[in-house]
Coordinates of C-alpha atoms in Angstrom, one line a residue:
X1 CA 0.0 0.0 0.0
X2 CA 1.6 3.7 -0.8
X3 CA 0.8 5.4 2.5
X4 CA 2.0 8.7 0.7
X5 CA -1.1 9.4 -1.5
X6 CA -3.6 11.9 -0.3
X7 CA -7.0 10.5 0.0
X8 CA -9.0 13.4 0.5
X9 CA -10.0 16.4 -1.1
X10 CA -8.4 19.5 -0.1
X11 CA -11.2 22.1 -0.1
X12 CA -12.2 22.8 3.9
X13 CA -9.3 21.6 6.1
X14 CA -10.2 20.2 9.9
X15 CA -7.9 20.4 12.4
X16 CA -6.8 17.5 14.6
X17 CA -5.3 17.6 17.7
X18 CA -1.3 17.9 18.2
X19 CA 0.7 17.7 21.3
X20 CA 2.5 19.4 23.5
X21 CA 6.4 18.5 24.5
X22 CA 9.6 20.2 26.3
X23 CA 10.8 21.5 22.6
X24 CA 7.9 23.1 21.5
X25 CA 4.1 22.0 20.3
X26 CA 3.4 19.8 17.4
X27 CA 1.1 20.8 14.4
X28 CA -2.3 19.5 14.4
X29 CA -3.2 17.2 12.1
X30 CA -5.3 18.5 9.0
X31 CA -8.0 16.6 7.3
X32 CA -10.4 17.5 5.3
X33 CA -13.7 17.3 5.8
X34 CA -15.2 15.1 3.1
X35 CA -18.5 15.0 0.4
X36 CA -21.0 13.5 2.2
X37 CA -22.0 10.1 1.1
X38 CA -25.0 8.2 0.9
X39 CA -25.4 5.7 3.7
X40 CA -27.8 4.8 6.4
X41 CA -27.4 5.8 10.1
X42 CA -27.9 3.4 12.2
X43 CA -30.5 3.6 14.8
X44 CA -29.1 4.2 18.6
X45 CA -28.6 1.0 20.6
X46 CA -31.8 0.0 22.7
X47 CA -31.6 1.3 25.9
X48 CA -31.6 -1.2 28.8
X49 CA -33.4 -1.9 31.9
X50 CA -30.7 -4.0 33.6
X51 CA -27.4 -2.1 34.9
X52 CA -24.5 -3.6 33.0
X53 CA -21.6 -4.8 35.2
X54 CA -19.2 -3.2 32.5
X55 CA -20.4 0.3 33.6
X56 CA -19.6 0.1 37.2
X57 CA -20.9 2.1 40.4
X58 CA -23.8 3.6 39.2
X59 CA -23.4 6.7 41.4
X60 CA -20.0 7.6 39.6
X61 CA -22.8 8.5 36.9
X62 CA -24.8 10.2 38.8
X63 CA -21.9 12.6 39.9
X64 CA -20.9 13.0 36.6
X65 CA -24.1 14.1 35.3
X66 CA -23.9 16.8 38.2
X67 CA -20.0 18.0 37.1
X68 CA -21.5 18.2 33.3
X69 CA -24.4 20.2 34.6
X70 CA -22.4 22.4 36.5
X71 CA -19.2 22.5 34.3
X72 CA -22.1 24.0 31.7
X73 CA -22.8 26.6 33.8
X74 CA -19.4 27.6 33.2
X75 CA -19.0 27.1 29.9
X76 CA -22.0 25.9 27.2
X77 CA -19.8 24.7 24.8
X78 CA -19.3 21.3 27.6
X79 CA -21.4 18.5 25.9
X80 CA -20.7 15.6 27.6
X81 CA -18.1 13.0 29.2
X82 CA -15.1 11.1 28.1
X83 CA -15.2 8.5 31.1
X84 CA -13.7 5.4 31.8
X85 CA -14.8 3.2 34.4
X86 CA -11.1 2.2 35.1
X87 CA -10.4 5.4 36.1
X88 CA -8.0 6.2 33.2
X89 CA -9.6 9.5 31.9
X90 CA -12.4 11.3 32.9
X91 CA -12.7 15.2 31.5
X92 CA -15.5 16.9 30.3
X93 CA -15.8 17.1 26.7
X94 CA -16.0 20.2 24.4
X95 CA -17.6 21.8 21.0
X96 CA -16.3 24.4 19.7
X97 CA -17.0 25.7 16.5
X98 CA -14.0 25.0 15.2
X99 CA -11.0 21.7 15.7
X100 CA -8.9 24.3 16.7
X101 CA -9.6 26.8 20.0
X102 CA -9.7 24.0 22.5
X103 CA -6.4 22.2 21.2
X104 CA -4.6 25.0 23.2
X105 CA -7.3 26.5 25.4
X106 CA -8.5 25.6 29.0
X107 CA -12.1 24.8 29.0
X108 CA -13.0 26.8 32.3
X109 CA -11.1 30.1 31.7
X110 CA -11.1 30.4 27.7
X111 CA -7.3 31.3 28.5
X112 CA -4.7 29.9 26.3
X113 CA -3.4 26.7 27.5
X114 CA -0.4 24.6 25.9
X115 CA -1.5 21.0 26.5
X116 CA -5.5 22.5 25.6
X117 CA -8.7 20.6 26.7
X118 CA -10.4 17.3 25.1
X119 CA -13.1 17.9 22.7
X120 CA -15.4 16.9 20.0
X121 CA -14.5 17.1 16.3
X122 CA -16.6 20.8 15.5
X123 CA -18.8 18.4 12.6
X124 CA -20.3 16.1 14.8
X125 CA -23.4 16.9 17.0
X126 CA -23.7 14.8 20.0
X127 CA -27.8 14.9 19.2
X128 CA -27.5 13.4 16.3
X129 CA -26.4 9.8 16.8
X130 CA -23.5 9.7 14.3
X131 CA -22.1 6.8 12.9
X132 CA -18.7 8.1 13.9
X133 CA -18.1 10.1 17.0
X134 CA -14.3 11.7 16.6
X135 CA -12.3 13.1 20.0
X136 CA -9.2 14.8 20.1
X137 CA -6.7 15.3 23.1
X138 CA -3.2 16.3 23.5
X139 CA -0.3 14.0 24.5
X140 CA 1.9 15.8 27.2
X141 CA 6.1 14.6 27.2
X142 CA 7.1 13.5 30.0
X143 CA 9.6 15.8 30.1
X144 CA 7.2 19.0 29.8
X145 CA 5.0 18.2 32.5
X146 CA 5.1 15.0 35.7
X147 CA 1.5 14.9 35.5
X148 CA 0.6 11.8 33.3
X149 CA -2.9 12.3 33.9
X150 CA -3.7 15.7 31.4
X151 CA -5.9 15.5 28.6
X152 CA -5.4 12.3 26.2
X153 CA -1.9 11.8 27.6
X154 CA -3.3 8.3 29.8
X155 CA -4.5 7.3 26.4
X156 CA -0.7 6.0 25.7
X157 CA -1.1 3.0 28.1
X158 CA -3.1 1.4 25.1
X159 CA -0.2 1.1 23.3
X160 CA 0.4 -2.3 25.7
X161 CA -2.2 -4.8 25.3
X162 CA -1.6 -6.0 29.2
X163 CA -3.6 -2.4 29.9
X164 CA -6.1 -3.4 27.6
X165 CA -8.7 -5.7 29.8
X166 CA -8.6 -3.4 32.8
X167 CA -9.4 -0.4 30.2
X168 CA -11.9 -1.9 27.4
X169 CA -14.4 0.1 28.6
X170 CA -14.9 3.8 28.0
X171 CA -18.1 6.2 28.2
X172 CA -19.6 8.9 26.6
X173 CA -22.1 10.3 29.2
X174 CA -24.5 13.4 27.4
X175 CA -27.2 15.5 29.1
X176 CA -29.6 12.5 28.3
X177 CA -27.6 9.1 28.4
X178 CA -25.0 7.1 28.8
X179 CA -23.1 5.7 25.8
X180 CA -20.8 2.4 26.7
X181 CA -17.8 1.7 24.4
X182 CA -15.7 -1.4 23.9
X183 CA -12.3 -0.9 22.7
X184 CA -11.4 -2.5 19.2
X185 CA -8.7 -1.1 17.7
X186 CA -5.7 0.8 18.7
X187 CA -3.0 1.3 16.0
X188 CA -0.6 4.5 14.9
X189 CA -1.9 5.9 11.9
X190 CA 0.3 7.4 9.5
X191 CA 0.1 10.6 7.8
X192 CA 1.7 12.4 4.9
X193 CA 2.2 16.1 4.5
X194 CA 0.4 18.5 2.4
X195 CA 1.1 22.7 2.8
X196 CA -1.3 23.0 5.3
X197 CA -0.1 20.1 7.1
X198 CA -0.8 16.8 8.1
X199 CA -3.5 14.3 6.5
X200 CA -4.5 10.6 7.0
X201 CA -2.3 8.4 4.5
X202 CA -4.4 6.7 1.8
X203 CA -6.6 3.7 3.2
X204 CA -6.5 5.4 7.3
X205 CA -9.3 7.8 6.8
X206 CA -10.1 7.7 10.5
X207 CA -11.6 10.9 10.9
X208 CA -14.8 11.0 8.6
X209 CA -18.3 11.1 10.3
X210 CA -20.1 8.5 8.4
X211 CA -18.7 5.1 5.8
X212 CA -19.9 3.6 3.3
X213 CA -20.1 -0.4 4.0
X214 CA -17.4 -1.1 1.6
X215 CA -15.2 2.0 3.0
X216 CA -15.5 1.2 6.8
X217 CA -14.2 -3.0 6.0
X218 CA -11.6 -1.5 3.9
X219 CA -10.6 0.6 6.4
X220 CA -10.7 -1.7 9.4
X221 CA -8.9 -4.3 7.4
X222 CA -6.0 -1.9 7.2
X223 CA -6.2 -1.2 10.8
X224 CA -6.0 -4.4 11.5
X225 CA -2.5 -4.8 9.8
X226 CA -0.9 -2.6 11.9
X227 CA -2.6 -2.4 15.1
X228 CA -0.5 -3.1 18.2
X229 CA -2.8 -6.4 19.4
X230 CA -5.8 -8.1 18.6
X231 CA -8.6 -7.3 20.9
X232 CA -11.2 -9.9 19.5
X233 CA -13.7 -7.2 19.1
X234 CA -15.2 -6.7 15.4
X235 CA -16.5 -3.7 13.9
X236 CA -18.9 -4.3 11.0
X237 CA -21.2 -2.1 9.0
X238 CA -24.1 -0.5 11.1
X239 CA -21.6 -0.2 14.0
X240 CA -21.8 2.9 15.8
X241 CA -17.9 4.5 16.6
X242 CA -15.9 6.0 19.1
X243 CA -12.4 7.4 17.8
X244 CA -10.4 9.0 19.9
X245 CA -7.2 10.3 19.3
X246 CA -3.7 11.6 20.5
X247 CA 0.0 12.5 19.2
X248 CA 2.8 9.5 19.4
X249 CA 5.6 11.2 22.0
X250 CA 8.6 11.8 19.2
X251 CA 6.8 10.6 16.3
X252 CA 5.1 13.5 15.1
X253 CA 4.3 11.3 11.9
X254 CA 1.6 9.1 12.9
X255 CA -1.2 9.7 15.4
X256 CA -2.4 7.2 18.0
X257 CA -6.3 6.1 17.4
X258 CA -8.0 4.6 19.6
X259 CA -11.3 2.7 17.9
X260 CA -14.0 1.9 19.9
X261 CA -17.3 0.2 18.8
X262 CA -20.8 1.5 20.9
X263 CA -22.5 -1.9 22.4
X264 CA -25.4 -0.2 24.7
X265 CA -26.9 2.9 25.8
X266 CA -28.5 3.4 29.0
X267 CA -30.4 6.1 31.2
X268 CA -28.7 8.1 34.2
X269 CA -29.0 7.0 37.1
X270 CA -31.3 8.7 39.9
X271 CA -29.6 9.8 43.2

């Protein structure tokens, strides 16, 4: 496969998230954003009665749903989430109108911020039940800040399939549900550069909102060759997605994705 071919068209670029390191910030990632195609979105999972085990303490949900109300008081553009039950990451999510204000702005203040805040790519609409929800968050070097916990920088510990079982799980809580994730994929994707900067390389096209059957087994085919283990979980057409994504520390070529594949939906809990 030549990696180097651009796959998209080059008309309204979309910025992806960088990351932020002792000598100096990585570039975003560009892509495109794409001619929309004509497929079927699928219909939201059916929302469940019964507690799943995979989801945890139910009250962790129930605080949640307090910090998004509250973190909206503070600022509107907070839709949702990002929350695993392992305890790996849990940040409120953002969307802007744009993939690039929140790559290197703090959430709370609006003030510029070098390692930024995790948000949603500016296309999707939580609402709308996407085929393919996209997150970005910044990788922080080790030797920029001690603090492994910021933003996406946690996400790296996926690299190592003996942290996969104890972190398979990941949520998107919203202002009306809970969305539960299983981890499928996680791989390096590689990129080529164009003049306004980085793109997916040919076959990796991670970042568009909605497939086409044939596009989304292509795609995960190729995943599959160079992802860093084999989960055992399959994505197939009519899947709802997860991506979320990160920088690679020294390896500003390729970005880490992280594909996840939505298996339920269920209501917040009461207090």
């Amino acid at each position: 496969m030549n990696i180097k071919k651009l796959i998209l068209p080059l008309a309204a670029m979309i910025l992806l998230s960088g990351c932020s390191g002792c000598q100096g910030t990585e570039e975003p990632v560009n892509t495109p954003e794409t001619t929309p195609v004509a497929v079927v979105t699928p219909e939201p999972a059916d929302t469940s009665e019964t507690w799943p085990e995979e989801l945890g303490d139910p009250q962790v949900y129930a605080d949640l749903y307090k910090q998004i109300k509250e973190s909206e008081e503070i600022n509107p553009d907070v839709v949702g989430w990002i929350y695993f039950p392992s305890g790996l990451v849990s940040q409120p999510v953002l969307h802007g109108t744009d993939n690039a204000f929140y790559l290197r702005h703090d959430w709370k203040t609006g003030q510029p911020l070098e390692w930024g805040s995790i948000y949603m790519d500016f296309r999707n609409n939580i609402s709308n039940n996407d085929m393919n929800t996209i997150l970005y968050g910044n990788y922080v070097y080790k030797s920029y800040s001690s603090d492994r916990t910021l933003v996406f920088t946690p996400l790296a510990q996926l690299r190592e399939e003996v942290n996969y079982e104890p972190n398979k799980y990941v949520t998107l809580i919203t202002d009306t549900e809970i969305r539960l994730y299983e981890l499928a994929h996680v791989f390096d994707c590689p990129t080529v550069y164009i003049s306004a900067g980085q793109v997916p390389a040919e076959g990796f096209e991670f970042n568009e909102l909605t497939f086409t059957d044939e596009k989304l087994v292509s795609l995960i085919n190729n995943i599959k060759g160079i992802e860093f283990y084999h989960t055992g979980v399959e994505i197939e057409p009519g899947d709802r997605l997860l991506m979320m994504q990160t920088c690679v520390e020294f390896h500003t070529e390729v970005r880490q994705i992280n594909v996840c594949k939505e298996i339920g939906r269920y209501p917040i809990p009461q207090e």
